[in-house]
DNA sequence: AGCTCTTTTGGTAACGTTCCCGACAACGAT
DNA sequence: ATCGTTGTCGGGAACGTTACCAAAAGAGCT
């Protein structure tokens, strides 16, 4: 039950492999009758060209690679759906890998993808990644690359991001306008690009409304499961904020749960707003205000950018960054 | 900036390709000095063997393929994490594909995977898949295969599933014991294996407690976004159930939202329990009772099974089905 | 000296495909 | 009749790697 090859067809029809090859590609220099013969035989025997042999010869694969930290994260799975939507329409397969927030895994994934000659790579950096030499390397090799959401300023590449500053600014300003003064910000590791942008938005809103920035109200959380809980507990005991603004899907949930576990009323005692793509936000108790990133559209845009550079509709040298607006959904949790 | 090959090394060191190849594989029949020379040069030039060439030659790839309907579904992303955990430890890459509940996409993904010579395939069937000839085909070709969660009785293969019957039975019985009599069951398309099993569990619980089975209380929902909402609205108007038991992640959420949108109190007017792996169940309003599938463990078990057959620690012919217990988490929504 | 036996290396085919080059008719034009 | 042209086809190399079969040289033996 081995797969049939071009050689098998050639032998069966008493032709040469080159003739068969050309017949299958519908070359003009093949006799229509021969062509028909070959095509019919191929159809009958369920012939499929061996993509590996093709990749070896042509150094391409009609597939693009996607590396995200964690598909269980709503933002990323939605972004992937955006990516698949355009890739599929344009005839590309999408190969999905997770870095699990590990730089080593990320490097290994990159290795695997370029080794297998994907035509391009879409990546959102792991929370551990500071050194981006692996990206620089594939870029030097000429592999088209687009970084989305979690980008890095250590490398010049095509990028697609949400307007994190705007989202954070709006969220914070909303909390201020609803009368809150001690607004805590629970956020991701400080080296992430998104972390910085959101922090800036947060600061800018404070400044605009004359509220002094208090370092003790900002807490960076790693990816350990219990970390956010601890941080929130401590925060509620010591700084006693009257509002909490969290970055990231994961932190929003963990923090939300922690505040409730402490028996603190939302929004009466503490207002809450999260930077998250949770689809159940409106079903929570109380319904959670969110800053939503246009995940699907980010994925779509990034994939379009990548495919355009792959197909040379877009020059590789002129890198650019596309910023997509975020959306604020106000619900009960923030008044 | 092209990748370096064995030929390049051979030329540079004035050796034959076969010698270089053997030196790199640390063959015993190579002079230690030559070996050292080659290894050092390879290290220096950052040589990596071309996996495509290897696959072409050896018909394998040290990668396994996973096909799931939708990674945005918690159950599947958790299962994938289980799969990756064992695959990574055993030196395999995991290539993830989504069928988006489309049989055609599923077939295309299968094609791509076997074409690219993955060493085995893990799959959970799309909601549309009735004809499993594509699976039969790859099984005939000798590609190791494990089906998990959404299995099919039209093909004999290694399978890993949750104990859907038990979960549904327990959920239904719990609703009965808490005094409910008109228990609706909102479930997935009837052709899915999980649908049938859960329905059987539901029926069995009814029967045990002498409640007649009412066909009108069972509703099958497709994958359209608004479908569950419509079904719930109609159900609440006509049959007026005093409890709802839903299958699947998606249906639990959509139904839950629909009931709330109708202004019906949970659990006072209608008790609610869902078959779901939602991580936020305890944060909902009211906290949602759930039957939880051991997603991670299902993935882990399936991957182990697959890798064992790949590495011939397990015979291909003796197929078996592993069933893993579900867990019931009772919360406010069901009293 | 002639023989076999190791040790170490090289050459080549093969995996499946495409592409370049050339071969060989048949044909019309000079 | 000779010459280019056109239409069809086959042969071979190449992509990067490994496996098999030789081959050469030296060592040790009778």
XYZ file of C-alpha atoms (C1' of nucleotides) in Angstrom:
730
model
C 0.000 0.000 0.000
C 2.881 2.355 -0.735
C 2.159 5.691 -2.325
C 2.374 5.763 -6.090
C 5.072 7.860 -7.728
C 5.760 9.398 -11.043
C 8.118 6.559 -11.772
C 5.389 4.007 -11.326
C 3.237 5.830 -13.812
C 6.105 6.083 -16.260
C 6.797 2.390 -16.034
C 3.170 1.414 -16.376
C 2.626 3.560 -19.452
C 6.024 2.975 -20.981
C 6.984 6.606 -20.808
C 9.831 8.495 -19.233
C 9.504 10.209 -15.911
C 10.030 13.582 -17.488
C 7.164 13.057 -19.880
C 4.893 12.034 -17.072
C 5.981 14.988 -14.995
C 5.218 17.380 -17.803
C 1.941 15.740 -18.597
C 0.873 16.161 -15.016
C 1.846 19.807 -15.008
C -0.093 20.167 -18.240
C 2.903 21.265 -20.258
C 2.241 22.490 -23.770
C 4.888 20.287 -25.300
C 3.112 17.032 -24.571
C 0.840 15.280 -26.983
C -2.773 15.707 -25.852
C -3.336 11.984 -26.099
C -0.353 11.150 -23.943
C -1.444 13.783 -21.524
C -4.877 12.278 -21.263
C -3.428 8.837 -20.782
C -1.229 10.012 -17.948
C -3.889 12.081 -16.247
C -6.354 9.254 -16.342
C -3.883 6.786 -14.957
C -2.894 9.223 -12.221
C -6.500 9.758 -11.328
C -7.187 6.048 -11.300
C -4.263 5.226 -9.071
C -4.905 8.181 -6.793
C -1.552 9.745 -7.469
C -0.430 12.660 -5.314
C 2.870 14.416 -5.801
C 5.229 13.925 -2.900
C 5.438 17.298 -1.147
C 8.677 16.377 0.554
C 10.419 15.721 -2.724
C 9.078 19.035 -3.955
C 10.279 20.886 -0.904
C 13.698 19.364 -1.254
C 13.917 20.515 -4.804
C 12.242 23.863 -4.589
C 13.039 24.932 -1.074
C 9.484 25.822 -0.358
C 6.428 24.122 0.998
C 3.259 26.157 0.550
C 2.985 26.272 4.299
C 3.554 28.973 6.858
C 4.504 28.482 10.476
C 2.887 30.121 13.476
C 4.476 30.213 16.901
C 2.466 31.452 19.864
C 3.104 31.160 23.574
C -0.077 29.269 24.386
C -3.090 28.343 22.313
C -5.222 27.977 25.422
C -5.075 31.758 25.577
C -8.130 33.184 23.828
C -6.281 35.993 22.231
C -3.903 33.644 20.495
C -6.439 31.092 19.376
C -8.541 33.864 17.882
C -5.503 35.347 16.185
C -4.704 31.935 14.737
C -8.186 31.721 13.344
C -7.590 35.024 11.606
C -4.362 33.691 10.205
C -5.944 30.487 8.973
C -8.777 32.328 7.327
C -6.494 34.147 4.915
C -3.872 31.422 4.547
C -6.435 28.840 3.583
C -7.941 31.093 0.961
C -4.572 31.648 -0.587
C -3.617 28.006 -0.678
C -1.261 27.811 2.255
C -1.243 25.404 5.141
C -0.751 26.743 8.632
C 1.506 24.865 10.990
C 0.919 25.803 14.611
C 3.500 25.560 17.369
C 3.463 26.603 21.014
C 6.463 28.019 22.815
C 4.849 27.615 26.234
C 6.530 30.874 27.194
C 9.901 29.195 26.863
C 12.622 30.772 24.790
C 14.273 27.432 24.237
C 11.087 25.912 22.878
C 10.669 28.941 20.696
C 14.120 28.481 19.208
C 13.503 24.793 18.697
C 10.239 25.545 16.927
C 11.906 28.079 14.673
C 14.599 25.564 13.830
C 12.031 22.966 12.956
C 10.029 25.326 10.798
C 12.892 26.681 8.734
C 14.383 23.224 8.497
C 11.145 22.073 6.993
C 11.224 25.027 4.639
C 8.084 26.859 5.566
C 7.589 29.800 3.281
C 7.277 32.227 6.143
C 6.923 32.568 9.891
C 4.421 34.367 12.105
C 5.427 34.704 15.705
C 4.370 36.217 18.977
C 7.281 36.162 21.365
C 7.452 34.048 24.495
C 7.537 35.828 27.835
C 11.081 34.661 28.319
C 12.534 35.823 25.050
C 15.006 38.670 25.320
C 17.605 37.525 22.853
C 16.065 37.497 19.395
C 19.076 36.197 17.491
C 17.076 33.228 16.264
C 14.711 35.611 14.533
C 17.523 37.711 13.178
C 19.051 34.555 11.754
C 16.044 33.435 9.782
C 15.513 36.947 8.603
C 19.067 36.984 7.308
C 18.373 33.730 5.562
C 15.592 35.519 3.753
C 12.683 33.779 5.429
C 9.719 36.174 5.463
C 8.784 37.045 9.009
C 5.987 38.903 10.715
C 5.862 39.441 14.456
C 2.511 40.139 16.017
C 1.323 41.367 19.384
C 4.380 40.470 21.408
C 7.020 42.220 19.368
C 10.575 43.251 20.219
C 12.455 46.447 19.631
C 15.657 44.473 19.231
C 14.770 43.491 15.720
C 13.437 45.313 12.721
C 10.686 43.303 11.180
C 7.170 43.540 9.890
C 4.873 43.835 12.830
C 1.185 43.876 13.650
C 0.054 45.026 17.054
C -2.960 46.273 18.901
C -3.005 49.825 20.096
C -2.044 48.890 23.620
C -1.382 52.429 24.665
C -4.798 53.589 23.628
C -6.546 50.657 25.286
C -4.706 51.099 28.562
C -5.257 54.835 28.464
C -8.986 54.508 27.936
C -9.344 51.868 30.611
C -7.449 53.913 33.156
C -9.196 57.128 32.280
C -12.532 55.434 32.640
C -11.608 54.315 36.137
C -10.498 57.820 37.012
C -13.640 59.413 35.639
C -15.737 57.054 37.698
C -14.071 58.506 40.743
C -11.219 56.097 41.488
C -7.915 57.439 42.705
C -5.777 54.476 43.725
C -5.646 52.454 40.580
C -3.475 49.349 40.669
C -2.023 47.875 37.502
C -1.340 44.138 37.404
C 0.690 43.322 34.379
C 2.927 40.832 32.594
C 6.724 40.547 32.846
C 8.267 43.938 32.249
C 10.314 42.869 29.274
C 7.287 42.210 27.105
C 6.576 44.906 24.593
C 2.866 44.888 25.364
C 3.628 45.399 29.045
C 5.549 48.575 28.370
C 2.973 50.033 26.039
C 0.135 49.375 28.429
C 2.062 50.816 31.316
C 2.649 53.958 29.301
C -1.033 54.277 28.551
C -1.812 53.811 32.209
C 0.700 56.465 33.219
C -0.475 58.894 30.588
C -4.053 58.705 31.823
C -2.938 59.300 35.393
C -0.873 62.248 34.360
C -3.620 63.788 32.284
C -5.848 63.795 35.350
C -3.217 64.933 37.767
C -2.882 61.709 39.688
C 0.709 61.039 40.756
C 2.176 57.765 39.571
C 2.776 55.346 42.433
C 5.247 52.597 41.741
C 3.852 50.400 44.470
C 0.575 50.126 42.630
C 2.196 48.394 39.653
C 2.924 44.699 39.889
C 4.602 42.466 37.333
C 3.503 38.862 37.274
C 5.247 35.877 35.770
C 3.498 32.814 34.396
C 3.303 30.696 37.531
C -0.297 29.742 38.339
C -0.477 31.109 41.888
C 1.540 34.238 41.331
C -1.296 36.617 40.513
C -3.254 35.420 43.500
C -0.413 36.180 45.875
C 0.194 39.558 44.329
C -3.468 40.527 44.579
C -3.730 39.398 48.184
C -0.718 41.444 49.177
C -1.903 44.410 47.219
C -5.321 44.402 48.828
C -3.749 44.207 52.276
C -1.134 46.876 51.835
C -1.890 49.390 49.156
C -5.662 49.013 49.367
C -6.415 50.224 45.841
C -9.921 51.271 44.846
C -9.505 49.971 41.292
C -7.553 47.309 39.464
C -6.549 47.326 35.831
C -5.002 44.095 34.591
C -3.131 43.289 31.428
C -3.497 39.936 29.629
C -6.177 37.272 29.569
C -4.637 35.129 32.215
C -4.008 37.876 34.716
C -7.501 39.253 34.386
C -9.016 35.930 35.368
C -6.606 35.047 38.127
C -6.846 38.508 39.635
C -10.585 38.613 39.351
C -10.821 35.283 41.130
C -8.397 36.428 43.808
C -10.315 39.607 44.572
C -13.532 37.640 44.896
C -11.803 35.042 47.047
C -10.763 37.828 49.394
C -14.405 38.733 49.797
C -13.964 42.168 48.290
C -16.972 43.543 46.452
C -16.626 44.465 42.825
C -17.202 47.214 41.893
C -18.299 48.759 45.206
C -14.974 48.370 46.994
C -12.717 47.829 44.036
C -13.472 48.572 40.412
C -12.062 46.117 37.929
C -11.204 46.224 34.253
C -9.154 43.697 32.308
C -7.195 43.681 29.094
C -8.597 40.432 27.785
C -10.299 38.587 24.980
C -12.344 36.370 27.240
C -15.598 35.517 25.546
C -17.400 34.999 28.818
C -16.697 38.423 30.268
C -20.365 39.363 30.193
C -21.351 36.206 32.034
C -19.091 36.710 35.008
C -20.194 37.916 38.401
C -20.163 40.851 38.099
C -19.942 41.247 34.331
C -16.354 42.175 33.591
C -15.315 45.357 31.832
C -12.657 44.645 29.259
C -10.283 46.155 26.803
C -10.568 43.837 23.833
C -7.849 43.348 21.293
C -9.005 42.684 17.748
C -7.370 39.268 17.819
C -8.892 37.863 14.669
C -8.054 40.968 12.724
C -4.512 41.072 14.034
C -4.053 37.525 12.821
C -5.644 38.300 9.501
C -3.525 41.373 8.945
C -0.330 39.638 9.962
C -1.019 36.725 7.639
C -1.790 39.042 4.751
C 1.429 40.905 5.339
C 3.371 37.679 5.423
C 1.817 36.218 2.304
C 2.372 39.457 0.467
C 6.063 39.437 1.229
C 6.229 35.735 0.382
C 4.645 36.367 -2.954
C 6.765 39.452 -3.423
C 3.882 41.791 -3.646
C 5.594 43.570 -0.823
C 9.289 44.241 -0.596
C 11.190 42.501 2.160
C 13.377 45.446 3.004
C 10.690 47.985 3.771
C 9.483 46.814 7.154
C 6.481 48.414 8.673
C 4.346 48.250 11.768
C 0.587 48.141 11.596
C -1.303 49.202 14.678
C -4.919 48.167 15.132
C -7.286 49.974 17.512
C -8.524 48.264 20.635
C -12.065 48.389 21.886
C -13.322 49.062 25.387
C -16.353 47.216 26.686
C -17.638 48.748 29.883
C -19.673 46.526 32.159
C -20.624 46.359 35.802
C -17.221 45.532 37.218
C -15.969 49.057 36.656
C -19.262 50.772 37.530
C 23.406 32.777 3.565
C 22.342 29.358 2.320
C 22.298 26.477 4.758
C 25.467 24.408 4.804
C 25.309 20.796 3.656
C 27.306 17.655 4.064
C 28.730 18.238 0.636
C 30.115 21.595 1.643
C 31.857 20.025 4.578
C 33.220 17.242 2.412
C 34.601 19.684 -0.098
C 36.133 21.918 2.539
C 37.883 19.069 4.296
C 38.721 17.091 1.185
C 36.686 14.105 2.227
C 33.850 12.191 0.660
C 30.285 12.822 1.632
C 29.942 9.339 3.006
C 32.847 9.855 5.337
C 31.409 13.094 6.575
C 28.012 11.536 7.023
C 29.463 8.728 9.078
C 31.630 11.044 11.109
C 28.592 13.103 12.018
C 26.687 10.035 13.070
C 29.691 9.065 15.131
C 30.207 5.797 13.299
C 32.775 3.440 14.784
C 34.558 2.932 11.496
C 35.847 6.457 11.207
C 39.271 7.564 12.349
C 38.911 9.549 15.575
C 40.960 12.376 14.150
C 38.861 12.659 11.031
C 35.805 12.527 13.178
C 37.041 15.365 15.323
C 37.893 17.411 12.277
C 34.440 16.977 10.819
C 32.609 17.613 14.046
C 34.544 20.761 14.711
C 33.965 22.081 11.256
C 30.277 21.266 11.474
C 30.044 23.036 14.800
C 31.887 26.048 13.479
C 29.722 26.420 10.416
C 26.533 25.734 12.349
C 25.648 22.682 10.309
C 22.212 21.155 10.723
C 21.087 18.102 8.804
C 18.304 18.836 6.365
C 15.191 17.202 7.803
C 13.453 17.211 4.443
C 16.179 15.197 2.817
C 15.996 12.810 5.737
C 12.259 12.465 5.475
C 12.523 11.801 1.775
C 14.993 9.060 2.407
C 13.624 7.501 5.534
C 9.930 8.148 5.158
C 9.659 9.540 8.632
C 9.937 12.880 10.300
C 10.052 12.664 14.079
C 6.844 14.619 14.152
C 3.255 13.698 14.865
C 0.179 15.444 13.581
C -2.814 16.525 15.610
C -6.132 17.449 14.075
C -8.827 18.988 16.234
C -12.014 20.802 15.297
C -11.162 24.060 17.030
C -8.300 25.085 19.275
C -10.357 27.918 20.722
C -12.279 25.185 22.503
C -10.810 24.700 25.965
C -11.126 20.980 25.886
C -9.030 20.686 22.771
C -6.363 23.150 23.742
C -5.925 21.366 27.038
C -5.779 18.016 25.284
C -3.124 19.386 22.959
C -1.098 20.459 25.948
C -1.256 16.906 27.216
C -0.121 15.645 23.848
C 2.760 18.086 23.656
C 3.918 17.233 27.134
C 4.671 13.633 26.244
C 5.697 14.204 22.641
C 8.258 16.794 23.580
C 9.771 14.529 26.181
C 10.126 11.772 23.666
C 11.712 13.926 21.018
C 8.775 14.446 18.698
C 7.427 17.657 17.283
C 3.693 18.221 17.324
C 2.064 19.730 14.275
C -1.357 21.157 15.033
C -4.170 21.529 12.532
C -7.769 22.638 12.842
C -10.613 21.137 10.870
C -13.033 23.919 11.850
C -15.716 21.234 11.984
C -15.354 20.729 8.257
C -14.877 17.262 6.847
C -13.215 18.635 3.760
C -10.671 20.536 5.824
C -10.109 17.420 7.862
C -9.338 15.406 4.748
C -7.056 18.103 3.454
C -5.208 18.175 6.755
C -4.806 14.411 6.750
C -3.465 14.575 3.221
C -0.965 17.198 4.170
C 0.196 15.319 7.221
C 0.736 11.949 5.584
C 2.240 13.634 2.574
C 4.747 15.232 4.842
C 5.378 11.857 6.422
C 4.390 12.454 9.988
C 5.093 9.389 12.050
C 1.564 9.228 13.372
C -1.728 11.050 13.615
C -3.941 12.029 16.531
C -7.394 13.144 15.612
C -10.687 14.198 17.080
C -13.332 14.105 14.383
C -15.074 17.146 12.971
C -18.777 17.532 13.590
C -19.402 16.952 9.929
C -17.447 13.763 9.475
C -19.524 10.690 8.775
C -17.425 9.045 6.119
C -14.110 8.036 7.647
C -12.504 6.615 4.529
C -9.645 9.079 4.817
C -8.788 7.572 8.164
C -9.179 4.047 6.894
C -6.811 4.895 4.086
C -3.971 6.112 6.206
C -4.476 3.208 8.527
C -4.125 0.879 5.573
C -0.964 2.673 4.635
C 0.359 1.755 8.044
C 0.324 5.217 9.556
C -0.204 4.868 13.310
C -3.443 6.490 14.333
C -5.184 7.305 17.583
C -8.623 8.877 17.716
C -9.574 10.721 20.854
C -12.799 12.092 22.285
C -14.767 12.337 19.061
C -14.385 8.815 17.800
C -16.326 6.834 15.232
C -17.709 3.341 15.255
C -17.138 3.069 11.543
C -13.458 2.432 12.025
C -11.471 0.199 14.289
C -8.619 2.166 15.737
C -6.886 2.957 18.954
C -9.055 5.323 20.902
C -8.991 7.421 24.031
C -12.223 8.843 25.355
C -13.748 10.289 28.462
C -16.428 8.344 30.232
C -19.218 10.353 28.693
C -21.905 8.000 29.855
C -20.847 8.232 33.450
C -20.529 12.013 33.345
C -23.936 12.485 31.786
C -25.478 9.978 34.137
C -24.090 11.689 37.216
C -25.080 15.135 36.030
C -28.613 14.065 35.244
C -29.007 12.095 38.421
C -27.820 15.062 40.430
C -30.497 17.226 38.842
C -33.119 14.605 39.585
C -32.036 14.227 43.194
C -32.265 17.949 43.667
C -35.925 17.682 42.758
C -36.025 18.474 39.045
C -38.363 16.571 36.800
C -38.309 18.242 33.403
C -34.685 18.049 32.464
C -33.768 19.330 29.031
C -30.674 18.127 27.250
C -28.985 20.479 24.776
C -26.414 18.580 22.819
C -24.207 18.432 19.748
C -25.069 16.991 16.338
C -26.465 13.527 16.761
C -23.845 11.827 14.661
C -21.039 12.613 17.067
C -19.999 9.718 19.208
C -19.892 11.846 22.336
C -23.429 12.989 21.700
C -24.749 9.448 21.683
C -22.865 8.414 24.806
C -24.032 11.413 26.751
C -27.571 10.938 25.630
C -27.419 7.349 26.835
C -26.159 8.484 30.225
C -28.940 11.021 30.418
C -31.551 8.436 29.521
C -30.187 5.888 31.951
C -30.420 8.322 34.845
C -33.985 9.189 33.932
C -34.908 5.567 33.720
C -33.290 4.678 37.012
C -35.448 7.267 38.716
C -38.604 6.427 36.868
C -38.821 9.591 34.827
C -40.169 8.952 31.328
C -37.936 10.043 28.505
C -39.388 12.964 26.556
C -38.000 13.450 23.090
C -39.042 17.084 22.998
C -36.647 17.880 25.806
C -33.626 16.870 23.745
C -32.261 19.333 21.229
C -29.385 18.872 18.834
C -27.420 21.985 17.953
C -25.094 22.570 15.049
C -22.138 24.906 15.087
C -23.782 28.111 13.980
C -23.295 30.893 16.533
C -26.926 31.787 17.142
C -28.345 28.291 17.021
C -28.150 27.474 20.717
C -29.767 30.765 21.615
C -32.749 30.096 19.380
C -33.118 26.586 20.672
C -33.024 27.693 24.288
C -35.530 30.480 23.714
C -37.950 28.108 22.083
C -37.406 25.492 24.732
C -38.088 27.917 27.564
C -41.255 29.075 25.882
C -42.690 25.718 24.976
C -41.405 22.870 27.108
C -40.627 25.003 30.142
C -38.010 22.698 31.654
C -36.905 23.054 35.263
C -33.355 22.009 34.494
C -30.920 22.106 31.585
C -28.028 19.799 30.981
C -25.775 20.761 28.092
C -23.077 18.875 26.277
C -19.889 20.563 25.039
C -18.052 23.724 25.981
C -19.632 25.897 23.420
C -23.187 24.885 24.082
C -22.805 25.341 27.811
C -21.806 28.958 27.370
C -24.271 29.883 24.668
C -27.124 28.236 26.514
C -26.147 29.764 29.820
C -26.077 33.179 28.218
C -29.413 32.583 26.525
C -31.139 31.549 29.735
C -29.848 34.631 31.471
C -30.825 36.816 28.556
C -34.367 35.473 28.902
C -34.384 36.750 32.460
C -34.783 33.268 33.914
C -33.221 32.754 37.323
C -30.589 30.073 37.717
C -30.976 27.876 39.686
C -34.314 28.947 41.173
C -36.350 28.585 38.014
C -34.032 26.437 35.996
C -31.095 24.429 37.267
C -28.124 24.288 34.960
C -25.196 21.965 34.522
C -22.758 21.840 31.628
C -20.390 19.312 30.125
C -17.462 21.661 29.800
C -13.841 22.373 30.488
C -14.313 26.089 30.983
C -11.802 27.357 33.477
C -13.993 30.222 34.540
C -16.975 28.137 35.572
C -16.593 29.137 39.216
C -16.508 32.819 38.343
C -19.762 32.908 36.448
C -23.019 34.259 37.787
C -24.123 31.975 39.264
C -21.105 29.683 39.515
C -21.653 26.963 36.959
C -21.832 23.273 37.777
C -19.849 21.246 35.310
C -18.938 17.789 34.193
C -15.252 18.088 33.463
C -13.408 15.886 31.036
C -9.826 15.124 31.919
C -8.637 16.860 28.769
C -4.957 17.000 29.569
C -4.898 13.365 30.545
C -6.820 12.299 27.475
C -4.222 14.048 25.367
C -1.402 12.544 27.347
C -2.799 9.041 27.109
C -3.538 9.328 23.412
C -0.040 10.590 22.686
C 1.521 7.802 24.698
C -0.526 5.255 22.848
C 0.479 6.727 19.527
C 4.168 6.930 20.318
C 4.128 3.392 21.615
C 2.714 2.072 18.391
C 5.123 4.238 16.411
C 8.032 2.839 18.312
C 6.573 -0.629 18.086
C 6.266 -1.095 21.761
C 2.656 -1.748 20.993
C 1.374 -3.850 18.156
C -0.600 -2.078 15.472
C -3.137 -4.809 15.032
C -4.419 -4.987 18.584
C -6.524 -1.873 18.800
C -7.948 -0.855 22.096
C -10.085 1.829 23.647
C -9.094 3.569 26.837
C -11.836 5.246 28.805
C -10.978 7.907 31.357
C -13.369 8.903 34.154
C -14.998 12.311 34.151
C -15.384 14.512 37.173
C -18.455 16.380 38.370
C -18.081 19.798 39.952
C -21.270 20.900 41.617
C -21.782 24.609 42.105
C -24.630 27.018 42.608
C -26.155 26.746 39.150
C -27.606 23.327 39.900
C -28.498 24.051 43.543
C 56.605 -13.815 -0.090
C 52.019 -14.613 -0.103
C 47.962 -14.623 2.375
C 44.057 -12.949 5.143
C 42.149 -9.473 8.189
C 41.383 -4.963 9.945
C 40.962 -0.052 9.473
C 39.666 3.682 7.017
C 37.942 5.834 3.205
C 35.541 6.642 -1.483
C 31.964 5.891 -5.034
C 27.370 5.247 -6.182
C 22.570 4.415 -5.987
C 18.413 5.685 -4.028
C 14.345 8.564 -2.032
C 10.515 11.677 -5.829
C 10.532 15.468 -8.451
C 11.676 19.078 -12.028
C 14.424 21.164 -15.539
C 17.784 21.585 -18.936
C 19.541 19.553 -22.984
C 19.420 16.839 -26.668
C 17.289 13.321 -30.038
C 14.472 12.274 -33.636
C 10.892 12.307 -36.481
C 7.748 14.792 -39.845
C 7.030 18.816 -42.251
C 7.142 22.826 -45.251
C 10.250 25.956 -47.519
C 14.082 27.040 -50.289
C 17.534 17.391 -52.032
C 18.866 20.057 -48.253
C 17.746 22.917 -44.526
C 15.570 24.888 -40.572
C 11.186 24.340 -37.779
C 7.965 22.283 -34.997
C 6.172 18.736 -32.129
C 7.174 14.941 -28.836
C 9.741 12.589 -26.129
C 13.917 10.537 -23.258
C 18.234 11.007 -20.523
C 20.548 12.896 -16.981
C 21.594 15.930 -13.167
C 20.234 18.044 -9.123
C 18.069 18.897 -4.266
C 20.697 16.492 0.854
C 21.226 12.413 2.942
C 22.389 7.439 4.032
C 23.532 2.580 2.892
C 25.720 -0.596 0.471
C 29.743 -2.205 -1.885
C 34.441 -1.618 -2.984
C 39.145 -0.324 -2.477
C 43.493 0.689 -0.565
C 46.894 0.235 2.856
C 48.973 -1.678 6.576
C 49.357 -5.313 10.068
C 49.923 -9.921 11.358
C 50.225 -14.642 10.154
C 52.176 -18.917 8.017
